[in-house]
Coordinates of C-alpha atoms in Angstrom, one line a residue:
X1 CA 108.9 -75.8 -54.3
X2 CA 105.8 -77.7 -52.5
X3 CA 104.4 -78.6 -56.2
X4 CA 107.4 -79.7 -56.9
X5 CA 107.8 -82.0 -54.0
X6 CA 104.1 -83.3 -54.6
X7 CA 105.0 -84.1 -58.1
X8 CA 108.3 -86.1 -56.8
X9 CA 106.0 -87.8 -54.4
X10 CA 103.4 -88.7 -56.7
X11 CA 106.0 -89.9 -59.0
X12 CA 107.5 -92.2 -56.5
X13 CA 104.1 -93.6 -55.0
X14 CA 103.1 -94.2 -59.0
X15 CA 106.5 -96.3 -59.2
X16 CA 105.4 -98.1 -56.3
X17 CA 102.4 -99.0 -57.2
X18 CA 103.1 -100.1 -60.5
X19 CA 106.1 -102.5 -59.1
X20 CA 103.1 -104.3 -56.6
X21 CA 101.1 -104.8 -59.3
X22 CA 103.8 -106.2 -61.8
X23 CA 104.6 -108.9 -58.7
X24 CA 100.8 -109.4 -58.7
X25 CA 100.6 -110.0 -62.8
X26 CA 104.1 -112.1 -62.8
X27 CA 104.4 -114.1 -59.9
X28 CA 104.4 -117.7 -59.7
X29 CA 102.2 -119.6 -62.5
X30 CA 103.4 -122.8 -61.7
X31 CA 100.3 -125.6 -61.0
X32 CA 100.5 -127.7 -58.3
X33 CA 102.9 -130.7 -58.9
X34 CA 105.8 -132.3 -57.5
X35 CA 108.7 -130.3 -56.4
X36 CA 111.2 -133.1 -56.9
X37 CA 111.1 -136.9 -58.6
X38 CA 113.4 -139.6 -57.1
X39 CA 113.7 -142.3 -59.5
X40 CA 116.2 -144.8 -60.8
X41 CA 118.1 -144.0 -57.9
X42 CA 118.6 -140.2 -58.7
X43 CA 116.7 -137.1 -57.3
X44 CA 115.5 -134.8 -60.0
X45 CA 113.7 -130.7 -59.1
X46 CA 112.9 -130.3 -62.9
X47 CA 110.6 -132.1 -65.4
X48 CA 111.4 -132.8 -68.7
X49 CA 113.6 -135.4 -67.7
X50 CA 113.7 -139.1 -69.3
X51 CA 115.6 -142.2 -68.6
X52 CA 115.0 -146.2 -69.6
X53 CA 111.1 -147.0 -69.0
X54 CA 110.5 -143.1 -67.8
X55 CA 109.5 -139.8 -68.5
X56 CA 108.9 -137.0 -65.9
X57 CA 107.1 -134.4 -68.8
X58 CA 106.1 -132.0 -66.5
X59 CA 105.3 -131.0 -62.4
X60 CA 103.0 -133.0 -61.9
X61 CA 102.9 -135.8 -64.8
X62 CA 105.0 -138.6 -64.7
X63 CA 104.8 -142.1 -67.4
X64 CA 106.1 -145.3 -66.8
X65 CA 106.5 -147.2 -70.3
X66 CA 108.4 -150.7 -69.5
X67 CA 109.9 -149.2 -65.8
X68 CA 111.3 -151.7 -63.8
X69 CA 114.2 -150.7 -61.5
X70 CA 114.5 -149.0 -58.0
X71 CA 111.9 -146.8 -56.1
X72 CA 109.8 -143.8 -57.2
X73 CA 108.9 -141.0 -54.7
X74 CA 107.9 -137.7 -55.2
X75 CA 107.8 -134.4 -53.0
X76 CA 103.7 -133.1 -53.9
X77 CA 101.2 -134.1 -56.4
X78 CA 101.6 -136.6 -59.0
X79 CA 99.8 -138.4 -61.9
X80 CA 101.7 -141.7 -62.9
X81 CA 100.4 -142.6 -66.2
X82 CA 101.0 -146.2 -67.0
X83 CA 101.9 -148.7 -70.0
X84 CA 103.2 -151.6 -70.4
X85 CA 104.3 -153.8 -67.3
X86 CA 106.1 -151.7 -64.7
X87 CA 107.7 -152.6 -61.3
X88 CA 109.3 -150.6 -58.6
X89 CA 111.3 -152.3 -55.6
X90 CA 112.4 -151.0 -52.4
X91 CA 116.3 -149.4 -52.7
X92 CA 118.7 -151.3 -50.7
X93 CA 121.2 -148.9 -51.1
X94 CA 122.8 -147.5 -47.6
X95 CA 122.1 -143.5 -48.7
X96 CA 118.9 -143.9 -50.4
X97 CA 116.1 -141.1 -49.9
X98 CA 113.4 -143.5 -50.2
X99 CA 113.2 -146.4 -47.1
X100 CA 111.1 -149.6 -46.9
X101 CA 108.5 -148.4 -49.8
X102 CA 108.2 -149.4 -53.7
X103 CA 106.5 -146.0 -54.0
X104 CA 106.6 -142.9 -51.8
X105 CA 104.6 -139.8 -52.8
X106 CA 104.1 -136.5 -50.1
X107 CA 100.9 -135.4 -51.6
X108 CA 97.9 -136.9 -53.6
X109 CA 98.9 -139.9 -56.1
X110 CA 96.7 -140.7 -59.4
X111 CA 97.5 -143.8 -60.9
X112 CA 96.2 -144.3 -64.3
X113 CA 96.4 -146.0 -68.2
X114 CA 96.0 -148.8 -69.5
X115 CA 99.5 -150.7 -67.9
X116 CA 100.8 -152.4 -64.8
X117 CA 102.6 -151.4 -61.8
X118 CA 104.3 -153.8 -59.2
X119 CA 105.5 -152.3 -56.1
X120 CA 107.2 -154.4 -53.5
X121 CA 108.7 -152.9 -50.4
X122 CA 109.5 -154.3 -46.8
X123 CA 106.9 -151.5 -44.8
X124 CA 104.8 -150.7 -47.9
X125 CA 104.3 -151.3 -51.4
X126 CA 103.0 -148.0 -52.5
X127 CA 102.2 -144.9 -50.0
X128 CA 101.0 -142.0 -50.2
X129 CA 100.6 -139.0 -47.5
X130 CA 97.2 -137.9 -49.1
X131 CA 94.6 -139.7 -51.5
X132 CA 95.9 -142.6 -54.1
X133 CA 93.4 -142.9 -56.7
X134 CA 93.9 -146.1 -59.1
X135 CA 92.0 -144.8 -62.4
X136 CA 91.6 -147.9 -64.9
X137 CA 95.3 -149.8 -64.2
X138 CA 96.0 -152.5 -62.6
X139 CA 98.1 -152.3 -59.4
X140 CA 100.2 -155.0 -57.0
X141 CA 101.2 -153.6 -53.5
X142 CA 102.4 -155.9 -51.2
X143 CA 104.9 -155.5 -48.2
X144 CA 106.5 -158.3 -46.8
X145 CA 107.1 -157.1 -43.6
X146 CA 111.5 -158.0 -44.2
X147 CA 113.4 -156.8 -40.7
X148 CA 110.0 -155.4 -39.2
X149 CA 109.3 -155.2 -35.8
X150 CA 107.0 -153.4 -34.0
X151 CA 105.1 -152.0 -36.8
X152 CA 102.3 -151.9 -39.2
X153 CA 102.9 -153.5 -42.4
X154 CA 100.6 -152.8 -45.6
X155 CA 100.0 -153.5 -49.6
X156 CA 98.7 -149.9 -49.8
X157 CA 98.9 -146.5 -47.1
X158 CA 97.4 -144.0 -48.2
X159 CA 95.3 -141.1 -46.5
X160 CA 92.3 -142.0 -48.9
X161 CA 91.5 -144.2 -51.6
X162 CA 89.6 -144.9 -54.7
X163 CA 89.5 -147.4 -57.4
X164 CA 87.4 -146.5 -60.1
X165 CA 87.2 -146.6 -64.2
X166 CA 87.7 -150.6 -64.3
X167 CA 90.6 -150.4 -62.3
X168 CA 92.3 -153.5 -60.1
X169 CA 93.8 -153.7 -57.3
X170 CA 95.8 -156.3 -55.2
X171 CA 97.4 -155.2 -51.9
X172 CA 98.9 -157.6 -49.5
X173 CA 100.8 -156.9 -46.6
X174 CA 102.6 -160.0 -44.4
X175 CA 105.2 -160.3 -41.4
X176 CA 106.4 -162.7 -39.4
X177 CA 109.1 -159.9 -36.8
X178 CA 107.3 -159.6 -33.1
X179 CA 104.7 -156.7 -33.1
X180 CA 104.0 -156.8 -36.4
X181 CA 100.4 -155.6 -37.5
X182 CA 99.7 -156.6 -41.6
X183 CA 97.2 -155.2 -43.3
X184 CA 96.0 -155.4 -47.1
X185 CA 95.0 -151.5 -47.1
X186 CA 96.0 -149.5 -44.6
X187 CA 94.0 -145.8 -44.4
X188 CA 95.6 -143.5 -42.0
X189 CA 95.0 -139.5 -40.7
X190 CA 97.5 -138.2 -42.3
X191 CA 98.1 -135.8 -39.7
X192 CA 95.0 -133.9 -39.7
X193 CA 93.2 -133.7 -37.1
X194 CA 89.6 -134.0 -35.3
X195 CA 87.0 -134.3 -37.3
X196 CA 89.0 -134.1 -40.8
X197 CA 87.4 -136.1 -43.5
X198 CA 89.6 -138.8 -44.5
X199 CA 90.7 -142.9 -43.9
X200 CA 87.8 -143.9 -46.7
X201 CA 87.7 -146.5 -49.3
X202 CA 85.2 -146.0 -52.2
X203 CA 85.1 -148.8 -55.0
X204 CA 82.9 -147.7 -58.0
X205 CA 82.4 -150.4 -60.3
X206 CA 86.6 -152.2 -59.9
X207 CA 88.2 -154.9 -58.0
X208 CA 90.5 -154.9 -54.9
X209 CA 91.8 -158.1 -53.6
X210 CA 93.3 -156.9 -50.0
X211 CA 94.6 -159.1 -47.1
X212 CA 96.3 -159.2 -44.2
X213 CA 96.6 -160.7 -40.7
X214 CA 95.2 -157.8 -39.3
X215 CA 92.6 -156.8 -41.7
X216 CA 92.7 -156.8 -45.2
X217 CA 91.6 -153.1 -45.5
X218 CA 91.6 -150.9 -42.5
X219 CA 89.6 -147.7 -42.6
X220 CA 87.1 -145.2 -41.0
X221 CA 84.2 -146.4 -43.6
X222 CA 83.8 -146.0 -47.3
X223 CA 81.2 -146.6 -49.9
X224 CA 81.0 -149.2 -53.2
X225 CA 79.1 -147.7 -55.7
X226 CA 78.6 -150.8 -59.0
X227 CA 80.4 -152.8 -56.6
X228 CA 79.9 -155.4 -54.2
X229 CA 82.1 -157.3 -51.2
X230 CA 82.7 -161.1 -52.4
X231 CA 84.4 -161.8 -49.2
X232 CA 83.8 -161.1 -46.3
X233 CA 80.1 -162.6 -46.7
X234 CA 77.5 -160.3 -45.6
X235 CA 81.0 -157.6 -45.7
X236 CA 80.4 -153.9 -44.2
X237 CA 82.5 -150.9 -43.0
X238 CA 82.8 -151.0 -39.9
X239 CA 84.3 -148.2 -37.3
X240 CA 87.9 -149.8 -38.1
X241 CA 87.8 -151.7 -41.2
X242 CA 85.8 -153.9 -43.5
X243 CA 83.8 -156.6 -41.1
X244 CA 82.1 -159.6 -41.8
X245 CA 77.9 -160.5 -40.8
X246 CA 79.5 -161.0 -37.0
X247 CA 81.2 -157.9 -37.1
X248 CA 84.8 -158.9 -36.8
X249 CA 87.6 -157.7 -38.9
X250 CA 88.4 -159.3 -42.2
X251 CA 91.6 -160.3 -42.9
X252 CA 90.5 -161.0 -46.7
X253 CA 88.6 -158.5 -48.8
X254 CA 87.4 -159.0 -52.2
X255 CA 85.0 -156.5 -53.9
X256 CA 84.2 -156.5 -57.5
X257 CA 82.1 -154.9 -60.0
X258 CA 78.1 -155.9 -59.4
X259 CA 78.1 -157.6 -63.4
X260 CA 81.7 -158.5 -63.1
X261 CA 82.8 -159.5 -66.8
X262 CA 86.6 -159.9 -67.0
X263 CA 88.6 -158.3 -70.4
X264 CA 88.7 -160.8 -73.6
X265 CA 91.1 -163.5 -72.5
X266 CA 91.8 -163.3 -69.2
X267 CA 90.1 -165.8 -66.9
X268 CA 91.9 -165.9 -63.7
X269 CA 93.2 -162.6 -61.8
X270 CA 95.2 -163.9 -60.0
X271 CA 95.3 -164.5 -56.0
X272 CA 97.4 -162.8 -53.1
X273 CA 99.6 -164.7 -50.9
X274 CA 98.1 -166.6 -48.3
X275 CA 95.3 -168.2 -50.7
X276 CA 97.6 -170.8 -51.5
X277 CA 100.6 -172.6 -49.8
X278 CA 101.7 -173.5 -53.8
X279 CA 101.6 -170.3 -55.3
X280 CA 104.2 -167.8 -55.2
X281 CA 103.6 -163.5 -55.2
X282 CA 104.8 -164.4 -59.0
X283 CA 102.0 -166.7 -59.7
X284 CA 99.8 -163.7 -58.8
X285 CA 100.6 -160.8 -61.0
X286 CA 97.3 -158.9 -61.2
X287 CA 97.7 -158.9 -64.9
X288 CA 96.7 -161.9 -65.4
X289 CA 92.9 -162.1 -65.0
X290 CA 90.3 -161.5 -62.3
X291 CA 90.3 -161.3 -59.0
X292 CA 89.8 -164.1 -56.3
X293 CA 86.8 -165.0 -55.0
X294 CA 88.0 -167.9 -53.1
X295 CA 88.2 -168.1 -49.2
X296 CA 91.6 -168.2 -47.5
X297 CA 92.9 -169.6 -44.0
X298 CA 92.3 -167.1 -41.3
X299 CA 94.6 -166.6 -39.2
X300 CA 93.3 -165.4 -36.0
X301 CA 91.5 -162.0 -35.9
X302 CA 92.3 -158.8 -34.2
X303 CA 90.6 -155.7 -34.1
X304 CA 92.4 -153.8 -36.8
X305 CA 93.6 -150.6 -35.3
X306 CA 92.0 -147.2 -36.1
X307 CA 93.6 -145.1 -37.9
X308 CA 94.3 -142.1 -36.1
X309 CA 97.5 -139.1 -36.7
X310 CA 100.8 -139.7 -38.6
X311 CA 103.3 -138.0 -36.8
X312 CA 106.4 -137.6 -39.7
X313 CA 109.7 -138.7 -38.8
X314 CA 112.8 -138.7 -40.7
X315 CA 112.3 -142.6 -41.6
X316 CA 109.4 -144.8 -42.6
X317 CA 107.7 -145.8 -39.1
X318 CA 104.2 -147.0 -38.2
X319 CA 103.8 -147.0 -34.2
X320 CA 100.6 -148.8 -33.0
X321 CA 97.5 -147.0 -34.2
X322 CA 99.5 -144.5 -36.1
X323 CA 101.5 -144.6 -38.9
X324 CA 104.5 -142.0 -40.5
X325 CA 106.5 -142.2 -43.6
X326 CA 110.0 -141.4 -43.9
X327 CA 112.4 -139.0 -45.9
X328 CA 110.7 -136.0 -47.0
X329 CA 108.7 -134.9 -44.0
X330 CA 106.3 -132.4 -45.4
X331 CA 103.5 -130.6 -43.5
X332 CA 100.1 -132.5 -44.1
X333 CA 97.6 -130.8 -46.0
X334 CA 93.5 -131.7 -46.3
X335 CA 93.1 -134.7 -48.0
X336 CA 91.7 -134.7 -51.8
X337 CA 92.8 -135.7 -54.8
X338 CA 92.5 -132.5 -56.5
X339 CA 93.2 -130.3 -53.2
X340 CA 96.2 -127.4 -54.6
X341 CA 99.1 -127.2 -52.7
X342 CA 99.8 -125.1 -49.8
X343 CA 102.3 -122.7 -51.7
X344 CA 99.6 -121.6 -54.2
X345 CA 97.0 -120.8 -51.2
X346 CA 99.7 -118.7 -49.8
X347 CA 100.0 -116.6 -53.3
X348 CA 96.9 -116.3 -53.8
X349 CA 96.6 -114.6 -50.3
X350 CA 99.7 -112.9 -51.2
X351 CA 98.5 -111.6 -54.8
X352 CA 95.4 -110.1 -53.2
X353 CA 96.8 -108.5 -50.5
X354 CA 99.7 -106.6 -53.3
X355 CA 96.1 -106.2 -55.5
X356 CA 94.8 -104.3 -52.7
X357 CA 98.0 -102.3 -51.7
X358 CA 98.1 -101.3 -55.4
X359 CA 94.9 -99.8 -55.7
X360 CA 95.6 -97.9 -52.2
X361 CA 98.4 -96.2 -53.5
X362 CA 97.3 -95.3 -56.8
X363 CA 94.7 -93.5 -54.8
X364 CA 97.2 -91.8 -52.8
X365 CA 98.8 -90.3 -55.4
X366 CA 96.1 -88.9 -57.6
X367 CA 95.3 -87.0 -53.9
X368 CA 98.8 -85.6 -53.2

C-alpha cells in the first residue's frame, strides 16, 4: 500500500514538473514592440494591418509610403521606416486618443529610410517617452503652440536623442498664449529619477536646425561626433541647453556635418520659422536642401529650464521644468533605444524561477 502511494506521488510530482517546464519552453516569444498602433484615426493591437500610405508589418515595425493624414502613436517600441513624403497632423477630433502631438510613441522611437516625415501639432510635433533616434531621413517637427498657456512648447520631446547616418532634422517650436516656454528640442527625465542617464543630444556626422524662444535645444549635455555647431558661435552644452561663447541659452541651433556636402541637387535646406518674416513653415520643408546657417532675430533670452521628471497625466501637459504626455500613461522605463520592455524582464524572471521549481521537483520525485 505505501509503494503504491509513493508511486501515485511520484506520478503526480513528475506531472507537475513537466507542466512548469512546458510554461518555461512555451511562454511568451513575442519581441519587444508596440502593443497597440493609432493611426488614421483608428486604434489597432495587431500587426499586419495596412491602410492608404501605411503598413504596420509587425510589433514593432511600422512603414510610411506616401502617409499623410491624422496622428500616429504607439503604446511601446517602434521603428517607422520611411519613403516617400509623409506628414502627420494633430487630430482635432473631440474623442481622439492622441492630443496636441503629430506623433506620440510610449517607448523608444527609430525613425529611418530614405523619406520624409512632417509632423505638426499644437504642444509637439513628434514625442516620444524614451529615446527618438532619426537614422538617415529627414524630419520637420514644429509646434505652434495653438490654445497654449502655461506650458512648454517643442519641435521634438523626447527623453534622448540622436541623429546619425546623414540624417536631418528641423524642429521648431513657437507660442504666443501667456506662460508659454518654446523650445526647438526639448529633452526631458522621462520619469526616472536621480542620477538616471538621460536628456542628451548626440549628432554624429547630420544636421539639426532647432529653435525656439526659449532655447533651440534644451538638454543635460550631449556630444557631436563629425559634427560641428554653426550657430551658436563658439556653441557648447551647457547644464540646461546648447549655449553660446557668453554662456547664455540659444534660441537657434544649427549643427552640421564637419565636411558638410549636401545630396546632388539640393542647394538650400531650407529654414525654420523665425529666420524670415517672408517665408512660410511651407517654404521650409526640410526636403528641400541643407540646413541654415544664417543668423535669426533673437528674441530675448531665458535660461531654458532643466529638464527634470515627467509626471504622466491623462492629457498632453508640460508644467514648468517638467513636462508629461497625454493618453496612454505607461510606467517609464530606462532610457535606450534598444532597452526591452518591462514585460519581457518580468518573464524572464518568471521563466527562471519555473526553470528552477522544475528541476526541484524532478528531484523530489526520483527521492520518494
Amino acid at each position: 500500500m505505501f509503494a503504491a502511494k509513493s508511486h501515485t506521488s511520484r506520478y503526480y510530482i513528475a506531472i507537475v514538473a513537466i507542466a512548469c517546464l512546458c510554461v518555461l519552453l512555451g511562454g511568451p516569444s513575442y519581441a519587444a514592440g508596440a502593443e497597440s498602433l493609432i493611426i488614421a484615426g483608428a486604434t489597432y493591437y495587431e500587426p499586419g494591418v495596412s491602410g492608404p500610405g501605411w503598413a504596420w508589418t509587425d510589433a514593432d515595425h511600422l512603414e510610411l509610403n506616401g502617409y499623410a493624414g491624422e496622428a500616429v502613436g504607439a503604446e511601446g517600441d517602434l521603428v517607422l521606416t520611411l519613403a516617400g513624403q509623409n506628414s502627420v497632423a494633430e487630430s482635432h477630433a473631440p474623442d481622439a486618443d492622441i492630443t496636441l502631438c503629430g506623433m506620440e510613441v510610449w517607448g523608444n522611437l527609430t525613425l529611418r529610410g530614405t523619406g520624409t516625415l512632417t509632423a505638426t501639432g499644437s504642444q509637439c510635433g513628434i514625442h516620444a517617452s524614451q529615446a527618438l533616434v532619426v537614422d538617415g531621413c529627414t524630419v520637420d517637427a514644429r509646434a505652434d503652440g495653438a490654445d497654449i498657456t502655461d506650458e512648454a512648447v517643442a519641435g521634438v520631446i523626447a527623453g534622448d536623442m540622436a541623429v546619425r547616418g546623414g540624417g536631418r532634422v528641423v524642429a521648431a517650436g513657437t507660442g504666443s498664449g501667456a506662460g508659454v516656454r518654446a523650445y526647438g528640442v526639448y529633452l526631458q527625465d522621462a520619469g526616472l529619477g536621480d542620477g538616471a542617464a538621460g536628456c542628451r543630444l548626440s549628432v554624429d556626422a547630420s544636421w539639426l536646425d532647432a529653435i525656439g524662444a526659449d532655447g533651440g535645444v534644451a538638454c543635460l549635455g550631449g556630444s557631436l561626433v563629425s559634427a560641428r555647431f554653426v550657430t551658436p558661435a563658439g556653441g557648447t552644452f551647457g547644464a540646461c541647453g546648447v549655449v553660446d561663447a557668453s554662456g547664455a541659452v540659444a534660441p537657434h541651433v544649427v549643427v552640421e556635418p564637419d565636411v558638410a556636402t549636401p545630396p546632388a541637387g539640393e542647394t538650400d535646406w531650407g529654414e525654420v520659422p523665425g529666420d524670415s518674416a517672408d517665408k512660410s513653415p511651407a517654404d521650409a520643408n526640410p526636403a528641400v536642401g541643407e540646413p541654415t546657417t544664417g543668423s535669426t532675430a533673437n528674441p530675448a533670452q531665458k535660461p531654458a529650464a532643466a529638464p527634470t521628471k515627467t509626471s504622466t497625466t491623462s492629457k498632453t501637459t508640460v508644467n514648468k521644468t517638467t513636462i508629461s504626455t497625454s493618453s496612454r500613461p505607461k510606467t517609464a522605463t530606462e532610457t535606450t533605444a534598444t532597452l526591452p520592455k518591462a514585460g519581457d524582464n518580468n518573464w524572464i524572471a518568471a521563466s527562471l524561477s519555473l526553470f528552477l521549481l522544475g528541476l526541484a521537483l524532478f528531484g523530489a520525485a526520483y527521492r520518494c
